[in-house]
Amino acid sequence: MTQVPAGAKERLRRHDREIIALAVPAFGALVAEPLFVIVDSAIIGHLGTPQLAGLGVAAALLMTAVSVFVFLAYATTAAVARRVGAGDLQSAIRQGMDGIWLALVLGVAVIAVTLPAAPWLVEAFGASDTAAPHAITYLRISSLGIPAMLIVLAATGVLRGLQDTRTPLYVAVGGFAANAGLNAALVYGAGFGIAGSAWGTVIAQCGMAVAYLVVVVRGARQHGSSLRPDVAGIRASAQAGVPLLVRTLSLRAVLMIATAVAARLGDTHIAAHQIVLSLWSLMAFALDAIAIAGQAIIGRYLGAGDAEGAKQACRRMVQWGVVSGVVLGILIVAARPLFIPLFTSDQAVRDTLLPALLVVAVSQPIAGVVFVLDGVLMGAGDGPYLAAAMLLTLAVFAPVALLVPSLGGGLTTLWWAMTLMMTVRLMTLWWRARSGRWIVTGAAR
């Protein structure tokens, strides 16, 4: 049996320690974020069905608006991590402040659009006459918290770039607890109804933004970084974020097309699809935690000029992705008798759900590698390639998915199309990783 050299074993252990130290807290923070909406839903649900329906419409619009700007976290992580690797903490935090200022500018712009357009947006989303007033109220109040939400994204990117995923976890948990307490107090204690829930969420989000800013400002003062807005730096942050914006919009388009196709298949299929998509998203949180670790680690290695270290870290994280995907796939299959009854008692939905769920389980190892390589290339600042690859993936997926109803396929066929989408992503990302063209060393790409 071939023996692994002691030095190689130590490198693997070092990579494993780094991945675990960054990925585990990142996973906790990722899971905490959707709990905001779950708490709001649980509290508002007791006010009545129209209020809950209004929340559903408003929350979907808000989450779409915020998710579009997730590049604030991704691009900032890569840029800051590179400068950390280069040993220039002053420049790293300065780069992070540029991202935070960009987040503030974008947040104000979103408010300027959302406040007057709220009735139109709610109507376009198909809200009923009874739900629309509640949706408009929640959307207008909650939009005031969007600058804070975007600042949280950018500041999270700063801390991840600084190799700190624990602070985002603590802030996310604190924000969740504050949101739950404020919502209960304002909705029931003060009797503000759905408006109270919106204000509670805004206050909690602003508190999270303040907590992040305290940490970042302290670091800036410690390392002598300027806190003033720098137009050139903000512009550079925006330019770095554009390709990742294209990538994110293309991915959102894939998910929207899949949901639209499922809706055309009938109520049973769309109900089952919603359950499968929820579980798929939950699996994505676990895999995305490894990708976040990849962004921070790869950026640091490249910033330090250590191309070989970046390659080794990439290989190790791919192995983590494969193993994690296999484990998640097995868990889906093994636990299906436990969680399926939690979602539905309709036998028709269960019968439709099960084969599609098995397709998701089989595809998890593919997803594991895709998420990891996505994170590696983000950490390398390879945004233009990621944008092009995702556009290609969308071009392949869209016609295949749209043909599913006309060819007599059902939900399982649709999820095979989703697996095709992930396979195309795997092929494009794997080719890029193998080419080595993503390896550009230095404090800036």
Coordinates of C-alpha atoms in Angstrom, one line a residue:
M1 CA 0.0 0.0 0.0
T2 CA 1.3 3.4 -1.0
Q3 CA 2.2 5.6 2.1
V4 CA 1.2 9.2 2.1
P5 CA 4.2 11.4 3.0
A6 CA 4.1 13.0 6.4
G7 CA 4.3 16.4 4.9
A8 CA 1.4 15.8 2.6
K9 CA -0.7 14.5 5.5
E10 CA 0.0 17.6 7.5
R11 CA -1.0 19.8 4.5
L12 CA -4.3 17.9 4.2
R13 CA -4.9 18.3 8.0
R14 CA -4.1 22.0 7.7
H15 CA -6.6 22.4 4.8
D16 CA -9.2 20.4 6.7
R17 CA -8.8 22.6 9.8
E18 CA -9.2 25.8 7.8
I19 CA -12.2 24.5 5.9
I20 CA -14.0 23.3 9.1
A21 CA -13.1 26.5 11.0
L22 CA -14.7 28.7 8.3
A23 CA -17.5 26.4 7.0
V24 CA -19.2 25.4 10.2
P25 CA -19.9 29.0 11.5
A26 CA -20.8 30.0 7.9
F27 CA -23.4 27.2 7.8
G28 CA -24.9 28.4 11.1
A29 CA -25.2 32.0 9.8
L30 CA -26.7 30.8 6.5
V31 CA -29.4 28.8 8.3
A32 CA -30.2 31.7 10.6
E33 CA -31.0 34.1 7.8
P34 CA -34.2 32.3 6.5
L35 CA -35.4 32.0 10.0
F36 CA -36.3 35.7 9.9
V37 CA -39.1 35.0 7.4
I38 CA -40.2 31.8 9.3
V39 CA -40.6 33.8 12.5
D40 CA -42.5 36.6 10.7
S41 CA -44.8 33.9 9.1
A42 CA -45.5 32.2 12.4
I43 CA -46.4 35.4 14.2
I44 CA -48.4 37.0 11.4
G45 CA -50.2 33.7 10.6
H46 CA -52.2 34.1 13.8
L47 CA -53.5 37.5 12.6
G48 CA -55.4 35.9 9.7
T49 CA -55.0 34.4 6.2
P50 CA -55.0 37.8 4.3
Q51 CA -52.2 39.1 6.4
L52 CA -50.2 35.9 5.9
A53 CA -50.8 36.0 2.2
G54 CA -49.7 39.6 2.1
L55 CA -46.5 38.7 4.0
G56 CA -45.8 35.9 1.5
V57 CA -46.0 38.4 -1.5
A58 CA -44.0 41.1 0.2
A59 CA -41.3 38.7 1.6
A60 CA -40.8 37.2 -1.9
L61 CA -40.3 40.6 -3.4
L62 CA -37.9 41.7 -0.7
M63 CA -35.9 38.5 -0.8
T64 CA -35.6 38.8 -4.6
A65 CA -34.4 42.3 -4.3
V66 CA -31.8 41.5 -1.7
S67 CA -30.6 38.3 -3.3
V68 CA -29.8 40.1 -6.5
F69 CA -27.2 42.1 -4.6
V70 CA -25.5 39.0 -3.0
F71 CA -22.4 39.9 -5.0
L72 CA -21.7 42.5 -2.3
A73 CA -20.7 39.6 -0.1
Y74 CA -19.0 37.5 -2.8
A75 CA -16.9 40.2 -4.5
T76 CA -15.9 41.8 -1.2
T77 CA -14.8 38.4 0.3
A78 CA -12.5 37.8 -2.7
A79 CA -11.0 41.3 -2.8
V80 CA -10.4 41.5 1.0
A81 CA -9.0 37.9 1.2
R82 CA -6.4 38.7 -1.5
R83 CA -5.1 41.7 0.4
V84 CA -5.1 39.7 3.6
G85 CA -2.9 37.1 1.9
A86 CA -0.6 39.9 0.6
G87 CA -0.2 41.0 4.2
D88 CA -1.8 44.4 3.6
L89 CA -4.6 44.6 6.2
Q90 CA -5.0 48.3 5.8
S91 CA -5.8 48.0 2.2
A92 CA -8.0 44.9 2.9
I93 CA -10.2 46.9 5.2
R94 CA -10.2 49.9 2.9
Q95 CA -11.4 47.6 0.1
G96 CA -14.1 46.4 2.5
M97 CA -15.3 49.9 3.3
D98 CA -15.7 50.6 -0.4
G99 CA -18.0 47.6 -0.6
I100 CA -20.0 48.9 2.4
W101 CA -20.4 52.3 0.9
L102 CA -21.6 50.7 -2.4
A103 CA -24.1 48.8 -0.4
L104 CA -25.4 52.0 1.2
V105 CA -25.8 53.7 -2.2
L106 CA -27.6 50.7 -3.7
G107 CA -29.8 50.4 -0.7
V108 CA -31.0 54.0 -0.9
A109 CA -31.6 53.5 -4.6
V110 CA -33.8 50.5 -3.9
I111 CA -35.8 52.4 -1.4
A112 CA -36.4 55.2 -3.9
V113 CA -37.8 52.7 -6.3
T114 CA -39.8 50.5 -3.9
L115 CA -41.7 53.1 -1.9
P116 CA -43.6 54.6 -4.9
A117 CA -43.8 51.3 -6.8
A118 CA -45.0 49.1 -4.0
P119 CA -48.7 48.9 -5.2
W120 CA -47.7 48.1 -8.7
L121 CA -45.2 45.5 -7.6
V122 CA -47.7 43.8 -5.4
E123 CA -50.3 43.8 -8.1
A124 CA -47.8 42.4 -10.7
F125 CA -47.0 39.6 -8.2
G126 CA -50.7 38.6 -8.3
A127 CA -51.7 39.4 -4.7
S128 CA -55.5 39.1 -4.1
D129 CA -57.6 42.2 -3.2
T130 CA -57.7 41.1 0.5
A131 CA -54.0 40.4 0.7
A132 CA -52.7 43.4 -1.3
P133 CA -53.1 46.1 1.4
H134 CA -51.2 44.1 3.9
A135 CA -48.5 43.3 1.3
I136 CA -48.1 47.0 0.4
T137 CA -47.8 48.0 4.1
Y138 CA -45.2 45.3 4.9
L139 CA -43.2 46.0 1.7
R140 CA -43.1 49.8 2.2
I141 CA -42.0 49.6 5.8
S142 CA -39.5 46.7 5.3
S143 CA -37.9 48.4 2.3
L144 CA -36.6 50.9 4.8
G145 CA -34.4 48.1 6.1
I146 CA -32.9 47.3 2.7
P147 CA -29.8 49.5 3.1
A148 CA -29.1 47.8 6.4
M149 CA -29.6 44.3 4.8
L150 CA -27.1 45.3 2.0
I151 CA -24.6 46.6 4.5
V152 CA -24.8 43.3 6.3
L153 CA -24.0 41.5 3.1
A154 CA -21.0 43.7 2.3
A155 CA -19.7 43.6 5.9
T156 CA -20.2 39.8 6.0
G157 CA -17.9 39.7 2.9
V158 CA -15.3 41.9 4.7
L159 CA -15.2 39.5 7.7
R160 CA -15.1 36.4 5.6
G161 CA -12.2 37.9 3.7
L162 CA -10.5 38.5 7.0
Q163 CA -11.0 34.7 7.6
D164 CA -13.7 35.4 10.3
T165 CA -17.0 33.5 9.9
R166 CA -17.7 33.4 13.7
T167 CA -18.7 37.0 14.0
P168 CA -21.3 36.7 11.2
L169 CA -22.7 33.7 13.1
Y170 CA -23.0 35.6 16.4
V171 CA -24.6 38.6 14.7
A172 CA -27.1 36.4 12.7
V173 CA -28.1 34.6 15.9
G174 CA -28.5 37.9 17.8
G175 CA -30.5 39.4 14.9
F176 CA -32.8 36.4 14.8
A177 CA -33.5 36.6 18.6
A178 CA -34.1 40.3 18.4
N179 CA -36.4 39.9 15.4
A180 CA -38.5 37.3 17.2
G181 CA -38.8 39.4 20.4
L182 CA -39.6 42.6 18.6
N183 CA -42.1 41.0 16.3
A184 CA -44.0 39.5 19.2
A185 CA -43.9 42.7 21.2
L186 CA -45.0 45.0 18.3
V187 CA -47.6 42.7 16.7
Y188 CA -49.4 41.6 19.8
G189 CA -48.1 43.7 22.7
A190 CA -48.4 47.1 20.9
G191 CA -51.2 45.9 18.5
F192 CA -49.5 47.2 15.4
G193 CA -50.4 44.1 13.3
I194 CA -48.5 43.4 10.2
A195 CA -46.9 46.8 10.3
G196 CA -45.4 45.9 13.7
S197 CA -43.8 42.8 12.2
A198 CA -42.3 44.9 9.5
W199 CA -40.9 47.5 11.9
G200 CA -39.5 44.7 14.2
T201 CA -37.6 43.2 11.2
V202 CA -36.3 46.7 10.2
I203 CA -35.1 47.4 13.7
A204 CA -33.4 44.0 14.0
Q205 CA -31.7 44.4 10.6
C206 CA -30.5 47.9 11.5
G207 CA -29.1 46.5 14.7
M208 CA -27.2 43.8 12.8
A209 CA -25.8 46.5 10.4
V210 CA -24.6 48.5 13.4
A211 CA -23.0 45.5 15.0
Y212 CA -21.0 44.8 11.8
L213 CA -20.0 48.4 11.4
V214 CA -18.7 48.5 14.9
V215 CA -16.4 45.6 14.2
V216 CA -15.3 46.9 10.8
V217 CA -14.7 50.5 12.0
R218 CA -12.7 49.1 15.0
G219 CA -10.5 47.2 12.5
A220 CA -10.2 50.2 10.3
R221 CA -9.0 52.4 13.1
Q222 CA -6.6 49.7 14.4
H223 CA -4.9 49.4 10.9
G224 CA -5.2 53.1 9.9
S225 CA -7.7 52.6 7.1
S226 CA -9.8 55.5 6.0
L227 CA -13.5 55.4 6.6
R228 CA -14.4 58.0 4.0
P229 CA -16.1 57.1 0.8
D230 CA -13.7 56.8 -2.2
V231 CA -15.5 57.2 -5.5
A232 CA -12.8 55.2 -7.4
G233 CA -12.9 52.4 -4.9
I234 CA -16.7 52.3 -4.9
R235 CA -16.7 52.2 -8.7
A236 CA -14.1 49.4 -8.7
S237 CA -16.3 47.4 -6.3
A238 CA -19.3 47.9 -8.5
Q239 CA -17.4 46.8 -11.6
A240 CA -16.2 43.7 -9.8
G241 CA -19.8 42.9 -8.8
V242 CA -21.4 43.2 -12.3
P243 CA -20.3 39.8 -13.5
L244 CA -21.5 38.2 -10.3
L245 CA -24.8 40.0 -10.7
V246 CA -25.2 38.5 -14.1
R247 CA -24.4 35.1 -12.7
T248 CA -26.9 35.5 -9.9
L249 CA -29.7 36.7 -12.2
S250 CA -29.1 33.8 -14.5
L251 CA -29.4 31.4 -11.6
R252 CA -32.6 33.1 -10.4
A253 CA -33.9 32.7 -13.9
V254 CA -33.3 29.0 -13.8
L255 CA -35.2 28.6 -10.5
M256 CA -38.1 30.8 -11.8
I257 CA -38.4 28.8 -15.0
A258 CA -38.5 25.5 -13.0
T259 CA -41.2 26.9 -10.8
A260 CA -43.2 28.2 -13.8
V261 CA -43.0 24.8 -15.5
A262 CA -44.0 23.0 -12.4
A263 CA -47.1 25.3 -12.1
R264 CA -48.1 24.4 -15.7
L265 CA -48.0 20.7 -14.7
G266 CA -50.9 21.2 -12.2
D267 CA -51.5 21.9 -8.5
T268 CA -50.2 18.5 -7.3
H269 CA -46.9 19.0 -9.2
I270 CA -46.3 22.6 -8.1
A271 CA -47.1 21.6 -4.5
A272 CA -44.6 18.7 -4.7
H273 CA -42.1 20.9 -6.5
Q274 CA -42.2 23.5 -3.7
I275 CA -41.3 20.8 -1.1
V276 CA -38.5 19.4 -3.3
L277 CA -37.2 23.0 -3.9
S278 CA -37.3 23.7 -0.2
L279 CA -35.2 20.6 0.6
W280 CA -32.9 21.3 -2.3
S281 CA -32.3 24.8 -0.9
L282 CA -31.6 23.4 2.6
M283 CA -29.0 21.1 1.1
A284 CA -27.5 24.1 -0.7
F285 CA -26.9 25.9 2.6
A286 CA -24.6 23.1 3.7
L287 CA -22.7 23.0 0.4
D288 CA -22.6 26.8 0.2
A289 CA -20.8 26.9 3.6
I290 CA -17.9 25.0 2.0
A291 CA -18.0 27.4 -0.9
I292 CA -17.8 30.3 1.4
A293 CA -14.7 28.8 3.0
G294 CA -13.3 28.3 -0.5
Q295 CA -13.8 32.0 -1.3
A296 CA -11.8 33.1 1.8
I297 CA -9.1 30.5 1.6
I298 CA -8.4 30.7 -2.2
G299 CA -8.4 34.5 -2.1
R300 CA -5.8 34.5 0.7
Y301 CA -3.5 32.0 -1.0
L302 CA -3.6 33.9 -4.3
G303 CA -3.0 37.2 -2.5
A304 CA 0.0 35.6 -0.8
G305 CA 1.4 34.5 -4.2
D306 CA 1.0 30.9 -3.3
A307 CA -0.4 29.3 -6.5
E308 CA 0.5 25.8 -5.4
G309 CA -1.2 26.3 -2.0
A310 CA -4.3 27.5 -3.9
K311 CA -4.3 24.4 -6.1
Q312 CA -3.9 22.1 -3.2
A313 CA -6.7 23.8 -1.3
C314 CA -9.0 23.6 -4.4
R315 CA -8.3 19.8 -4.7
R316 CA -9.1 19.3 -1.0
M317 CA -12.3 21.3 -1.1
V318 CA -13.5 19.3 -4.2
Q319 CA -13.0 16.2 -2.1
W320 CA -15.0 17.7 0.7
G321 CA -17.7 18.6 -1.9
V322 CA -18.0 15.1 -3.2
V323 CA -18.1 13.5 0.3
S324 CA -20.6 16.1 1.5
G325 CA -22.8 15.5 -1.5
V326 CA -22.8 11.8 -1.0
V327 CA -23.7 12.2 2.7
L328 CA -26.5 14.6 2.0
G329 CA -27.8 12.3 -0.8
I330 CA -27.9 9.3 1.6
L331 CA -29.6 11.5 4.3
I332 CA -32.3 12.5 1.9
V333 CA -33.1 8.9 1.0
A334 CA -32.8 7.6 4.6
A335 CA -34.9 10.3 6.2
R336 CA -37.6 10.6 3.7
P337 CA -40.2 8.6 5.8
L338 CA -39.6 11.2 8.6
F339 CA -39.8 14.5 6.8
I340 CA -42.3 13.9 3.9
P341 CA -45.3 13.6 6.4
L342 CA -44.2 16.9 7.9
F343 CA -44.8 18.7 4.6
T344 CA -48.0 17.0 3.2
S345 CA -50.7 14.5 4.0
D346 CA -51.9 14.4 0.4
Q347 CA -51.1 11.0 -1.0
A348 CA -51.1 12.3 -4.6
V349 CA -48.5 14.9 -3.6
R350 CA -46.4 12.3 -1.8
D351 CA -46.5 10.0 -4.8
T352 CA -45.4 12.8 -7.1
L353 CA -42.8 14.0 -4.6
L354 CA -40.9 10.8 -3.9
P355 CA -39.3 10.0 -7.3
A356 CA -38.3 13.7 -7.8
L357 CA -36.7 13.6 -4.3
L358 CA -34.7 10.6 -5.3
V359 CA -33.4 12.5 -8.3
V360 CA -32.2 15.3 -6.0
A361 CA -30.5 12.7 -3.8
V362 CA -28.6 11.2 -6.7
S363 CA -27.5 14.7 -7.9
Q364 CA -26.1 15.8 -4.6
P365 CA -22.5 14.8 -5.3
I366 CA -22.6 16.8 -8.5
A367 CA -24.0 19.8 -6.5
G368 CA -21.2 19.4 -3.9
V369 CA -18.5 19.8 -6.5
V370 CA -20.4 22.6 -8.3
F371 CA -20.8 24.7 -5.1
V372 CA -17.1 24.2 -4.2
L373 CA -15.7 25.2 -7.6
D374 CA -18.1 28.1 -7.7
G375 CA -16.6 29.3 -4.4
V376 CA -13.1 28.7 -5.6
L377 CA -13.5 30.8 -8.7
M378 CA -15.3 33.5 -6.8
G379 CA -12.4 33.6 -4.4
A380 CA -10.1 33.9 -7.3
G381 CA -12.1 36.9 -8.6
D382 CA -13.0 35.0 -11.8
G383 CA -16.4 36.7 -12.1
P384 CA -16.5 37.2 -15.9
Y385 CA -16.0 33.5 -16.5
L386 CA -18.7 32.6 -13.9
A387 CA -21.1 35.0 -15.6
A388 CA -20.5 33.4 -19.0
A389 CA -20.7 29.9 -17.7
M390 CA -24.0 30.6 -16.0
L391 CA -25.5 32.2 -19.1
L392 CA -24.5 29.1 -21.1
T393 CA -26.1 26.9 -18.4
L394 CA -29.3 28.9 -18.6
A395 CA -29.3 28.7 -22.4
V396 CA -29.1 24.9 -22.2
F397 CA -31.6 24.5 -19.3
A398 CA -34.4 26.8 -20.5
P399 CA -35.5 25.0 -23.7
V400 CA -35.2 21.5 -22.1
A401 CA -37.3 22.6 -19.1
L402 CA -39.9 24.3 -21.2
L403 CA -40.4 21.2 -23.3
V404 CA -41.2 19.0 -20.2
P405 CA -45.0 19.7 -20.3
S406 CA -45.4 19.4 -24.0
L407 CA -43.5 16.1 -24.1
G408 CA -45.8 14.7 -21.3
G409 CA -43.1 14.7 -18.6
G410 CA -43.9 15.3 -15.0
L411 CA -42.1 16.7 -11.9
T412 CA -39.4 13.9 -12.0
T413 CA -38.6 14.8 -15.6
L414 CA -38.3 18.5 -14.6
W415 CA -35.9 17.6 -11.8
W416 CA -33.8 15.6 -14.3
A417 CA -33.6 18.8 -16.2
M418 CA -32.4 20.5 -13.1
T419 CA -29.8 17.8 -12.8
L420 CA -28.8 18.5 -16.4
M421 CA -28.4 22.2 -15.4
M422 CA -26.1 21.2 -12.5
T423 CA -24.1 18.9 -14.8
V424 CA -23.5 21.7 -17.3
R425 CA -22.4 23.9 -14.4
L426 CA -20.0 21.1 -13.3
M427 CA -18.5 20.7 -16.8
T428 CA -17.9 24.4 -17.2
L429 CA -16.5 24.9 -13.7
W430 CA -14.4 21.8 -13.8
W431 CA -12.9 22.8 -17.2
R432 CA -12.0 26.2 -15.8
A433 CA -10.5 24.7 -12.6
R434 CA -8.4 22.2 -14.6
S435 CA -7.1 24.9 -17.0
G436 CA -5.5 26.9 -14.2
R437 CA -6.5 30.2 -15.8
W438 CA -8.2 31.3 -12.6
I439 CA -4.8 31.3 -10.8
V440 CA -3.8 35.0 -10.8
T441 CA -1.6 35.9 -7.9
G442 CA -1.2 39.2 -6.2
A443 CA -3.1 41.6 -4.0
A444 CA -5.4 42.5 -6.9
R445 CA -6.5 40.4 -9.8

